[in-house]
Amino acid sequence: MSKVRVRFAPSPTGFLHIGSLRTVLFNYLIAKKENGPSAGSGQGKLILRIEDTDQKREVKGAVESLIEVLDWLGLKFDEGPNLGGKFGPYIQSQRLEIYKKYAAEALKKGGAYYCFCSPERLEKMRSDQQGNGEPPHYDRTCRDLSEKEVKRRLDAGEKVVLRQKMPLSGVVKVKDELRGEIEFKAADLEDHVLIKSDGMPTYQFASVVDDHLMEISHVLRGEEWIPSFPKNILLYKAFNWTPPKFIHMPLTLNKEGGKLSKRQGDVAVEDYRAKGYLPEALLNFSVLLGWSPYTENVSGQSQSEILSLGEMIKKFEIKDLRTSGAVFDIEKLDYFNGYYIRQKNLDELAELCRPYLVKQWEKKGERFVKNVIRLEQERLKKLSDINEATEFFFADRLKYEPKLLIWKKLSAKEVKKNLEEVYEQLEKIPEGNWTNDSIEDALMSYIKAREVKVGDYLWPMRVALTGRQASPGPFDVAEVLGKPESLKRIKFAISLL
Ligand code: GLU
């Protein structure tokens, strides 16, 4: 079996696009599958390569933050700018000498040619083409310049780019591992730029050279690169290299079927992290955007979609990747996140919530904060919600509409009386015995003995303690608040009625 080597090749734009999470994850799974116990003998390697040749798009510190967020996700790479490896450097802007060498080779082998057309000329050409209703494309003016002329213009120091020499007729057939064979008409393929006038390679050139030199076995990338696919394959041919296998992943779409865009919400993994989404949830959510571990339709049987990284590795097969568009459904992400939050033990969860509760932590101390978190764990969808969800525990004075205290058809007077009775019962519980069980026992036996309705007492009590329509149960809240604070809050509620 040949060696599996895959790469994740982001451009350092300053953040990791949420859609790229899938690309990096699938690459990871392809690599780790090879290492897995049930797999073949290959040693799959995952490589991080930074594609920063478009210097206009470069953002300072972007590489470091990218590495940091990948690390946070728990996806371990084998080679990369921070890890080294024998195929480095892994940052394209540090590989310019390599591209120069291969540009010369492409020229020599007839796969490329020099083009001296000025930006002004190209601009005019394009607008003329558009005026004639043609799609803009390079008109190949420089394709057949004589060697002599090329030399003269190079010697004269004219600005020059390198273009790929495309076939003029026929079809170009390429094979995608998921989609099968795809045909392109040669006439539709432009002689696009491989090396820009500033000496920088384009994606088309650098990625092919690097994938070859880094011995990449599978290129897994977004389907927006399908139009480049024939160009890439032709370049491999020009060099006489064997291309890797290609897999193009469908785009992740928003619910309306459009592209995920910044305007519509968060697109950066970093944003989701800041909101308190856990790596496990982001990975589990992402893996199902384009892959399903269940190839057969097992109707009537509910299959768990909860998958740890280990389970993904075990179940992952390239052939199960899907080519249809995947919809980014935030509610589903919330569902996964809630699930993984519930799996944490209290200490872990408290640590995770800490950044969102810094002041509260200072004010009330670790024990109190942990007790609060314990009560919210069940309902928490993302860590950042903890602040709003638990505000009432830390408030010196609750703010709420007094009418919230009123249960169903009770009058304010009745509610007041009920709260006074609750107060009396609670007051009797010794502080040392202030637990949710003893509070429950005391109140429930009182309610039972008097044959009154539970809601008539517990609703106003809960609102008095929380100021909210929805919250954890009144006994739990009372326990966490402690006896003096609980009584204080009930007294306050009585004063409002
Ligand atoms: N730098 C390209 C991107 O960020 C990589 C595409 C590829 O994986 O080849 O989209």
PDB file of C-alpha atoms and ligand atoms in Angstrom, residues 7 9-11 51 203 220-221 225, ligand 1:
ATOM      1  CA  ARG A   7      -2.324  18.241   3.757  1.00  0.00           C
ATOM      2  CA  ALA A   9      -3.380  24.148   3.163  1.00  0.00           C
ATOM      3  CA  PRO A  10      -5.057  27.269   4.482  1.00  0.00           C
ATOM      4  CA  SER A  11      -4.288  30.801   3.467  1.00  0.00           C
ATOM      5  CA  GLU A  51      -0.444  29.139   1.430  1.00  0.00           C
ATOM      6  CA  TYR A 203      -2.207  28.882  -6.105  1.00  0.00           C
ATOM      7  CA  LEU A 220      -9.075  16.994  -0.320  1.00  0.00           C
ATOM      8  CA  ARG A 221     -10.332  20.497  -1.000  1.00  0.00           C
ATOM      9  CA  TRP A 225     -11.522  24.344  -6.919  1.00  0.00           C
TER      10      TRP A 225
HETATM   11  N1  GLU B   1      -5.111  27.732   0.055  1.00  0.00           N
HETATM   12  C1  GLU B   1      -6.251  27.110  -0.508  1.00  0.00           C
HETATM   13  C2  GLU B   1      -7.492  27.560   0.262  1.00  0.00           C
HETATM   14  O1  GLU B   1      -7.338  28.112   1.328  1.00  0.00           O
HETATM   15  C3  GLU B   1      -6.088  25.618  -0.396  1.00  0.00           C
HETATM   16  C4  GLU B   1      -6.917  24.820  -1.293  1.00  0.00           C
HETATM   17  C5  GLU B   1      -6.365  23.395  -1.324  1.00  0.00           C
HETATM   18  O2  GLU B   1      -6.561  22.701  -0.344  1.00  0.00           O
HETATM   19  O3  GLU B   1      -5.733  23.038  -2.285  1.00  0.00           O
HETATM   20  O4  GLU B   1      -8.582  27.404  -0.182  1.00  0.00           O
END
